[in-house]
PDB file of C-alpha atoms in Angstrom:
ATOM      1  CA  UNK I   1     -58.763  18.645 -50.811  1.00  0.00           C
ATOM      2  CA  UNK I   2     -61.604  17.970 -48.452  1.00  0.00           C
ATOM      3  CA  UNK I   3     -61.511  19.399 -44.960  1.00  0.00           C
ATOM      4  CA  UNK I   4     -63.968  20.684 -42.342  1.00  0.00           C
ATOM      5  CA  UNK I   5     -63.111  23.212 -39.494  1.00  0.00           C
ATOM      6  CA  UNK I   6     -65.028  23.917 -36.470  1.00  0.00           C
ATOM      7  CA  UNK I   7     -64.319  26.213 -33.651  1.00  0.00           C
ATOM      8  CA  UNK I   8     -62.748  25.347 -31.154  1.00  0.00           C
ATOM      9  CA  UNK I   9     -64.088  24.268 -27.560  1.00  0.00           C
ATOM     10  CA  UNK I  10     -64.861  24.240 -24.686  1.00  0.00           C
ATOM     11  CA  UNK I  11     -68.175  26.273 -25.288  1.00  0.00           C
ATOM     12  CA  UNK I  12     -69.877  26.870 -21.985  1.00  0.00           C
ATOM     13  CA  UNK I  13     -73.411  28.307 -21.295  1.00  0.00           C
ATOM     14  CA  UNK I  14     -75.855  28.452 -18.958  1.00  0.00           C
ATOM     15  CA  UNK I  15     -78.985  26.645 -19.154  1.00  0.00           C
ATOM     16  CA  UNK I  16     -81.967  28.169 -21.634  1.00  0.00           C
ATOM     17  CA  UNK I  17     -78.819  30.291 -23.638  1.00  0.00           C
ATOM     18  CA  UNK I  18     -78.587  30.443 -27.317  1.00  0.00           C
ATOM     19  CA  UNK I  19     -76.424  28.053 -28.817  1.00  0.00           C
ATOM     20  CA  UNK I  20     -73.625  28.795 -32.033  1.00  0.00           C
ATOM     21  CA  UNK I  21     -71.348  26.406 -33.201  1.00  0.00           C
ATOM     22  CA  UNK I  22     -69.551  27.407 -36.282  1.00  0.00           C
ATOM     23  CA  UNK I  23     -68.490  24.872 -38.935  1.00  0.00           C
ATOM     24  CA  UNK I  24     -66.741  25.401 -42.021  1.00  0.00           C
ATOM     25  CA  UNK I  25     -65.639  23.225 -45.033  1.00  0.00           C
ATOM     26  CA  UNK I  26     -63.604  22.586 -47.969  1.00  0.00           C
ATOM     27  CA  UNK I  27     -64.434  20.419 -50.672  1.00  0.00           C
ATOM     28  CA  UNK I  28     -64.600  19.768 -54.349  1.00  0.00           C
ATOM     29  CA  UNK I  29     -68.336  19.969 -55.779  1.00  0.00           C
ATOM     30  CA  UNK I  30     -71.331  19.720 -53.332  1.00  0.00           C
ATOM     31  CA  UNK I  31     -70.590  17.447 -50.314  1.00  0.00           C
ATOM     32  CA  UNK I  32     -73.584  16.096 -47.777  1.00  0.00           C
ATOM     33  CA  UNK I  33     -73.015  17.617 -44.432  1.00  0.00           C
ATOM     34  CA  UNK I  34     -73.753  16.243 -41.217  1.00  0.00           C
ATOM     35  CA  UNK I  35     -73.596  17.059 -37.375  1.00  0.00           C
ATOM     36  CA  UNK I  36     -72.784  13.761 -34.964  1.00  0.00           C
ATOM     37  CA  UNK I  37     -73.035  14.035 -31.488  1.00  0.00           C
ATOM     38  CA  UNK I  38     -71.054  12.133 -28.666  1.00  0.00           C
ATOM     39  CA  UNK I  39     -72.453  11.968 -24.842  1.00  0.00           C
ATOM     40  CA  UNK I  40     -69.580  11.180 -22.370  1.00  0.00           C
ATOM     41  CA  UNK I  41     -68.754   7.886 -22.479  1.00  0.00           C
ATOM     42  CA  UNK I  42     -70.677   6.672 -25.982  1.00  0.00           C
ATOM     43  CA  UNK I  43     -70.153   6.513 -29.189  1.00  0.00           C
ATOM     44  CA  UNK I  44     -70.856   8.986 -32.024  1.00  0.00           C
ATOM     45  CA  UNK I  45     -74.727   9.584 -32.895  1.00  0.00           C
ATOM     46  CA  UNK I  46     -76.586  11.169 -36.483  1.00  0.00           C
ATOM     47  CA  UNK I  47     -77.586  14.572 -35.011  1.00  0.00           C
ATOM     48  CA  UNK I  48     -78.613  16.050 -38.328  1.00  0.00           C
ATOM     49  CA  UNK I  49     -77.846  15.958 -42.094  1.00  0.00           C
ATOM     50  CA  UNK I  50     -78.152  18.403 -45.292  1.00  0.00           C
ATOM     51  CA  UNK I  51     -77.365  17.273 -48.713  1.00  0.00           C
ATOM     52  CA  UNK I  52     -77.927  20.404 -51.116  1.00  0.00           C
ATOM     53  CA  UNK I  53     -77.668  24.107 -50.875  1.00  0.00           C
ATOM     54  CA  UNK I  54     -79.945  25.691 -48.348  1.00  0.00           C
ATOM     55  CA  UNK I  55     -81.390  22.755 -47.321  1.00  0.00           C
ATOM     56  CA  UNK I  56     -81.784  22.793 -42.969  1.00  0.00           C
ATOM     57  CA  UNK I  57     -81.307  19.877 -40.883  1.00  0.00           C
ATOM     58  CA  UNK I  58     -82.766  19.429 -37.644  1.00  0.00           C
ATOM     59  CA  UNK I  59     -83.527  17.525 -35.062  1.00  0.00           C
ATOM     60  CA  UNK I  60     -83.848  17.567 -30.849  1.00  0.00           C
ATOM     61  CA  UNK I  61     -84.565  21.393 -31.195  1.00  0.00           C
ATOM     62  CA  UNK I  62     -81.001  21.678 -33.262  1.00  0.00           C
ATOM     63  CA  UNK I  63     -80.858  23.079 -36.531  1.00  0.00           C
ATOM     64  CA  UNK I  64     -77.839  23.910 -39.432  1.00  0.00           C
ATOM     65  CA  UNK I  65     -78.608  25.342 -42.809  1.00  0.00           C
ATOM     66  CA  UNK I  66     -76.302  24.283 -45.940  1.00  0.00           C
ATOM     67  CA  UNK I  67     -74.949  27.477 -47.117  1.00  0.00           C
ATOM     68  CA  UNK I  68     -73.221  27.011 -50.200  1.00  0.00           C
ATOM     69  CA  UNK I  69     -72.264  30.528 -50.474  1.00  0.00           C
ATOM     70  CA  UNK I  70     -69.952  30.620 -47.473  1.00  0.00           C
ATOM     71  CA  UNK I  71     -69.322  27.418 -47.260  1.00  0.00           C
ATOM     72  CA  UNK I  72     -70.574  26.587 -43.593  1.00  0.00           C
ATOM     73  CA  UNK I  73     -72.996  24.430 -41.903  1.00  0.00           C
ATOM     74  CA  UNK I  74     -73.245  26.382 -38.533  1.00  0.00           C
ATOM     75  CA  UNK I  75     -75.034  24.565 -35.489  1.00  0.00           C
ATOM     76  CA  UNK I  76     -78.092  26.514 -33.703  1.00  0.00           C
ATOM     77  CA  UNK I  77     -80.350  25.457 -30.696  1.00  0.00           C
ATOM     78  CA  UNK I  78     -82.359  28.470 -29.114  1.00  0.00           C
ATOM     79  CA  UNK I  79     -82.524  27.373 -25.559  1.00  0.00           C
ATOM     80  CA  UNK I  80     -79.948  24.403 -24.592  1.00  0.00           C
ATOM     81  CA  UNK I  81     -80.242  22.286 -21.817  1.00  0.00           C
ATOM     82  CA  UNK I  82     -77.838  20.543 -19.271  1.00  0.00           C
ATOM     83  CA  UNK I  83     -78.637  17.154 -21.106  1.00  0.00           C
ATOM     84  CA  UNK I  84     -77.099  18.734 -24.342  1.00  0.00           C
ATOM     85  CA  UNK I  85     -73.829  18.651 -22.800  1.00  0.00           C
ATOM     86  CA  UNK I  86     -71.450  16.685 -24.885  1.00  0.00           C
ATOM     87  CA  UNK I  87     -69.048  17.150 -27.852  1.00  0.00           C
ATOM     88  CA  UNK I  88     -70.384  18.146 -31.453  1.00  0.00           C
ATOM     89  CA  UNK I  89     -68.538  17.456 -34.446  1.00  0.00           C
ATOM     90  CA  UNK I  90     -69.175  18.574 -38.279  1.00  0.00           C
ATOM     91  CA  UNK I  91     -68.464  16.023 -40.648  1.00  0.00           C
ATOM     92  CA  UNK I  92     -68.804  15.949 -44.857  1.00  0.00           C
ATOM     93  CA  UNK I  93     -68.905  13.240 -47.190  1.00  0.00           C
ATOM     94  CA  UNK I  94     -67.658  13.963 -50.380  1.00  0.00           C
ATOM     95  CA  UNK I  95     -70.231  13.866 -53.778  1.00  0.00           C
ATOM     96  CA  UNK I  96     -68.951  11.063 -55.989  1.00  0.00           C
ATOM     97  CA  UNK I  97     -66.128   9.687 -53.974  1.00  0.00           C
ATOM     98  CA  UNK I  98     -65.750   5.747 -54.161  1.00  0.00           C
ATOM     99  CA  UNK I  99     -67.495   5.165 -50.930  1.00  0.00           C
ATOM    100  CA  UNK I 100     -69.350   6.939 -48.028  1.00  0.00           C
ATOM    101  CA  UNK I 101     -66.162   8.321 -45.934  1.00  0.00           C
ATOM    102  CA  UNK I 102     -66.873  10.852 -43.527  1.00  0.00           C
ATOM    103  CA  UNK I 103     -64.055  13.627 -43.173  1.00  0.00           C
ATOM    104  CA  UNK I 104     -64.749  15.252 -39.583  1.00  0.00           C
ATOM    105  CA  UNK I 105     -63.775  18.396 -37.814  1.00  0.00           C
ATOM    106  CA  UNK I 106     -61.682  18.307 -34.430  1.00  0.00           C
ATOM    107  CA  UNK I 107     -65.057  18.344 -32.691  1.00  0.00           C
ATOM    108  CA  UNK I 108     -66.456  21.292 -30.144  1.00  0.00           C
ATOM    109  CA  UNK I 109     -66.767  20.177 -26.216  1.00  0.00           C
ATOM    110  CA  UNK I 110     -70.360  22.194 -24.693  1.00  0.00           C
ATOM    111  CA  UNK I 111     -70.926  22.624 -21.344  1.00  0.00           C
ATOM    112  CA  UNK I 112     -74.110  23.552 -20.105  1.00  0.00           C
ATOM    113  CA  UNK I 113     -74.562  24.539 -16.604  1.00  0.00           C
ATOM    114  CA  UNK I 114     -77.904  24.602 -14.563  1.00  0.00           C
TER     115      UNK I 114
ATOM    116  CA  UNK L   1     -81.290  -4.731 -31.354  1.00  0.00           C
ATOM    117  CA  UNK L   2     -77.913  -4.123 -29.524  1.00  0.00           C
ATOM    118  CA  UNK L   3     -76.601  -1.975 -32.710  1.00  0.00           C
ATOM    119  CA  UNK L   4     -72.692  -1.873 -32.976  1.00  0.00           C
ATOM    120  CA  UNK L   5     -70.870  -3.311 -30.259  1.00  0.00           C
ATOM    121  CA  UNK L   6     -67.420  -3.099 -29.639  1.00  0.00           C
ATOM    122  CA  UNK L   7     -64.983  -5.223 -27.114  1.00  0.00           C
ATOM    123  CA  UNK L   8     -62.920  -4.929 -25.171  1.00  0.00           C
ATOM    124  CA  UNK L   9     -63.816  -1.307 -23.984  1.00  0.00           C
ATOM    125  CA  UNK L  10     -60.608  -0.563 -22.089  1.00  0.00           C
ATOM    126  CA  UNK L  11     -57.008  -2.352 -23.202  1.00  0.00           C
ATOM    127  CA  UNK L  12     -53.613  -1.392 -21.644  1.00  0.00           C
ATOM    128  CA  UNK L  13     -50.737  -2.282 -23.243  1.00  0.00           C
ATOM    129  CA  UNK L  14     -47.192  -2.846 -23.862  1.00  0.00           C
ATOM    130  CA  UNK L  15     -44.717  -1.718 -26.305  1.00  0.00           C
ATOM    131  CA  UNK L  16     -44.922  -4.402 -29.035  1.00  0.00           C
ATOM    132  CA  UNK L  17     -47.641  -6.423 -27.693  1.00  0.00           C
ATOM    133  CA  UNK L  18     -50.549  -7.423 -30.361  1.00  0.00           C
ATOM    134  CA  UNK L  19     -54.366  -7.588 -30.093  1.00  0.00           C
ATOM    135  CA  UNK L  20     -57.323  -7.699 -31.759  1.00  0.00           C
ATOM    136  CA  UNK L  21     -60.364  -5.271 -31.391  1.00  0.00           C
ATOM    137  CA  UNK L  22     -63.488  -6.981 -32.267  1.00  0.00           C
ATOM    138  CA  UNK L  23     -66.502  -5.326 -33.769  1.00  0.00           C
ATOM    139  CA  UNK L  24     -69.941  -6.389 -34.640  1.00  0.00           C
ATOM    140  CA  UNK L  25     -73.322  -5.175 -35.890  1.00  0.00           C
ATOM    141  CA  UNK L  26     -76.379  -7.024 -35.966  1.00  0.00           C
ATOM    142  CA  UNK L  27     -78.261  -4.044 -38.332  1.00  0.00           C
ATOM    143  CA  UNK L  28     -77.413  -6.709 -41.415  1.00  0.00           C
ATOM    144  CA  UNK L  29     -75.075  -3.700 -42.422  1.00  0.00           C
ATOM    145  CA  UNK L  30     -72.916  -4.195 -45.724  1.00  0.00           C
ATOM    146  CA  UNK L  31     -70.335  -1.603 -44.685  1.00  0.00           C
ATOM    147  CA  UNK L  32     -67.678  -1.258 -41.867  1.00  0.00           C
ATOM    148  CA  UNK L  33     -65.220   1.150 -40.445  1.00  0.00           C
ATOM    149  CA  UNK L  34     -62.599   1.497 -38.195  1.00  0.00           C
ATOM    150  CA  UNK L  35     -62.256   5.004 -36.814  1.00  0.00           C
ATOM    151  CA  UNK L  36     -59.644   6.383 -34.431  1.00  0.00           C
ATOM    152  CA  UNK L  37     -60.525   9.509 -32.306  1.00  0.00           C
ATOM    153  CA  UNK L  38     -57.078  11.420 -30.928  1.00  0.00           C
ATOM    154  CA  UNK L  39     -57.622  15.034 -29.230  1.00  0.00           C
ATOM    155  CA  UNK L  40     -57.555  17.564 -31.257  1.00  0.00           C
ATOM    156  CA  UNK L  41     -58.172  15.470 -34.217  1.00  0.00           C
ATOM    157  CA  UNK L  42     -61.335  14.744 -34.405  1.00  0.00           C
ATOM    158  CA  UNK L  43     -61.928  11.020 -35.836  1.00  0.00           C
ATOM    159  CA  UNK L  44     -60.168   9.656 -38.631  1.00  0.00           C
ATOM    160  CA  UNK L  45     -60.691   6.535 -40.882  1.00  0.00           C
ATOM    161  CA  UNK L  46     -58.327   3.422 -40.625  1.00  0.00           C
ATOM    162  CA  UNK L  47     -59.787   0.965 -42.661  1.00  0.00           C
ATOM    163  CA  UNK L  48     -63.046   0.077 -44.101  1.00  0.00           C
ATOM    164  CA  UNK L  49     -64.974  -2.506 -45.374  1.00  0.00           C
ATOM    165  CA  UNK L  50     -67.342  -1.695 -48.267  1.00  0.00           C
ATOM    166  CA  UNK L  51     -69.041  -5.143 -48.380  1.00  0.00           C
ATOM    167  CA  UNK L  52     -68.276  -8.800 -46.729  1.00  0.00           C
ATOM    168  CA  UNK L  53     -65.114 -10.014 -48.604  1.00  0.00           C
ATOM    169  CA  UNK L  54     -63.430  -6.627 -49.440  1.00  0.00           C
ATOM    170  CA  UNK L  55     -61.526  -4.367 -47.424  1.00  0.00           C
ATOM    171  CA  UNK L  56     -59.435  -1.031 -48.022  1.00  0.00           C
ATOM    172  CA  UNK L  57     -57.201   1.534 -46.318  1.00  0.00           C
ATOM    173  CA  UNK L  58     -58.408   4.842 -45.053  1.00  0.00           C
ATOM    174  CA  UNK L  59     -56.522   7.743 -44.042  1.00  0.00           C
ATOM    175  CA  UNK L  60     -53.940   6.308 -41.584  1.00  0.00           C
ATOM    176  CA  UNK L  61     -53.968   2.487 -42.007  1.00  0.00           C
ATOM    177  CA  UNK L  62     -50.142   1.760 -41.069  1.00  0.00           C
ATOM    178  CA  UNK L  63     -49.746  -0.389 -38.075  1.00  0.00           C
ATOM    179  CA  UNK L  64     -53.075  -1.965 -38.431  1.00  0.00           C
ATOM    180  CA  UNK L  65     -54.782  -4.799 -40.183  1.00  0.00           C
ATOM    181  CA  UNK L  66     -57.971  -5.674 -40.577  1.00  0.00           C
ATOM    182  CA  UNK L  67     -60.482  -8.695 -41.319  1.00  0.00           C
ATOM    183  CA  UNK L  68     -64.015  -8.735 -42.609  1.00  0.00           C
ATOM    184  CA  UNK L  69     -64.854 -12.364 -40.833  1.00  0.00           C
ATOM    185  CA  UNK L  70     -68.219 -12.013 -42.075  1.00  0.00           C
ATOM    186  CA  UNK L  71     -70.887  -9.823 -42.653  1.00  0.00           C
ATOM    187  CA  UNK L  72     -71.735  -9.063 -39.180  1.00  0.00           C
ATOM    188  CA  UNK L  73     -68.107  -8.834 -37.582  1.00  0.00           C
ATOM    189  CA  UNK L  74     -64.888  -6.772 -38.852  1.00  0.00           C
ATOM    190  CA  UNK L  75     -61.868  -7.110 -36.545  1.00  0.00           C
ATOM    191  CA  UNK L  76     -58.956  -4.405 -36.074  1.00  0.00           C
ATOM    192  CA  UNK L  77     -55.614  -6.042 -35.378  1.00  0.00           C
ATOM    193  CA  UNK L  78     -52.425  -4.489 -33.692  1.00  0.00           C
ATOM    194  CA  UNK L  79     -49.457  -6.412 -34.623  1.00  0.00           C
ATOM    195  CA  UNK L  80     -46.881  -4.850 -32.492  1.00  0.00           C
ATOM    196  CA  UNK L  81     -48.490  -1.650 -30.811  1.00  0.00           C
ATOM    197  CA  UNK L  82     -46.641   1.520 -30.117  1.00  0.00           C
ATOM    198  CA  UNK L  83     -47.480   4.239 -28.010  1.00  0.00           C
ATOM    199  CA  UNK L  84     -48.453   6.568 -31.029  1.00  0.00           C
ATOM    200  CA  UNK L  85     -51.421   4.255 -31.052  1.00  0.00           C
ATOM    201  CA  UNK L  86     -52.907   5.168 -27.936  1.00  0.00           C
ATOM    202  CA  UNK L  87     -56.466   6.101 -28.640  1.00  0.00           C
ATOM    203  CA  UNK L  88     -59.660   5.565 -28.894  1.00  0.00           C
ATOM    204  CA  UNK L  89     -61.244   3.306 -31.270  1.00  0.00           C
ATOM    205  CA  UNK L  90     -64.726   3.252 -32.897  1.00  0.00           C
ATOM    206  CA  UNK L  91     -66.061   0.802 -35.107  1.00  0.00           C
ATOM    207  CA  UNK L  92     -69.269   2.204 -37.573  1.00  0.00           C
ATOM    208  CA  UNK L  93     -71.544   0.630 -39.593  1.00  0.00           C
ATOM    209  CA  UNK L  94     -73.477   1.672 -42.666  1.00  0.00           C
ATOM    210  CA  UNK L  95     -76.325  -0.005 -45.224  1.00  0.00           C
ATOM    211  CA  UNK L  96     -74.313   0.481 -47.892  1.00  0.00           C
ATOM    212  CA  UNK L  97     -70.713   1.927 -48.772  1.00  0.00           C
ATOM    213  CA  UNK L  98     -72.236   4.418 -51.264  1.00  0.00           C
ATOM    214  CA  UNK L  99     -75.295   7.082 -51.540  1.00  0.00           C
ATOM    215  CA  UNK L 100     -76.092  10.417 -50.341  1.00  0.00           C
ATOM    216  CA  UNK L 101     -78.072   9.873 -46.862  1.00  0.00           C
ATOM    217  CA  UNK L 102     -76.208   6.855 -45.569  1.00  0.00           C
ATOM    218  CA  UNK L 103     -75.905   6.839 -41.985  1.00  0.00           C
ATOM    219  CA  UNK L 104     -73.036   5.659 -40.173  1.00  0.00           C
ATOM    220  CA  UNK L 105     -73.889   3.950 -36.856  1.00  0.00           C
ATOM    221  CA  UNK L 106     -71.311   3.595 -34.127  1.00  0.00           C
ATOM    222  CA  UNK L 107     -70.041   1.709 -31.240  1.00  0.00           C
ATOM    223  CA  UNK L 108     -69.317   2.594 -27.713  1.00  0.00           C
ATOM    224  CA  UNK L 109     -65.504   2.772 -28.506  1.00  0.00           C
ATOM    225  CA  UNK L 110     -62.317   0.833 -27.133  1.00  0.00           C
ATOM    226  CA  UNK L 111     -60.152   3.095 -25.386  1.00  0.00           C
ATOM    227  CA  UNK L 112     -56.360   1.493 -26.064  1.00  0.00           C
ATOM    228  CA  UNK L 113     -53.340   2.591 -23.835  1.00  0.00           C
ATOM    229  CA  UNK L 114     -49.972   1.310 -24.958  1.00  0.00           C
ATOM    230  CA  UNK L 115     -47.095   1.994 -22.483  1.00  0.00           C
TER     231      UNK L 115
END
């Protein structure tokens, strides 16, 4: 079946530190991959996405590269800010399904300290 | 544009009570979704509506019903609430149900507690 595994949190970093949140997936075929972010008290927002192998999604200084050989889509940012504190969800949409279903990982809480 | 709105924001129910969660979107989207978010489990799809007039079960539909009232509105009903339905509920919408890059837009959520 289709599933997403991401590193457990919380991840606590100091401002300007480098961030990596690991995400690996299991899927038939070639899914589309996403990172969503949930700020405190809010709904989810799409952060970035990639639809095929070697695609790099990027937004707000965050990047993730679709790695087919390792079935991974790790999220990175070179220098985090306090305002990046949030829960980050990795997700996939299976290719060829009947609808645009999102399958989510369990989420990783990021806390950035000044 | 308000995007996706949900009411209420918070609700406390007793076991066996019923209630309806409301969701509306003003983006003229065709598809709408209901998810629940539980600690350590991410978001799981309850029901979705690919287009006005259609609804389908998701991963965890038991104990819920939905109504696609019109293109804008998609409600979720708990007929007889149980403590296992304590969760945060999110509504989402997308332009279409199919497509590789069809972004889903989420509402702010409803936090439901069943005692």
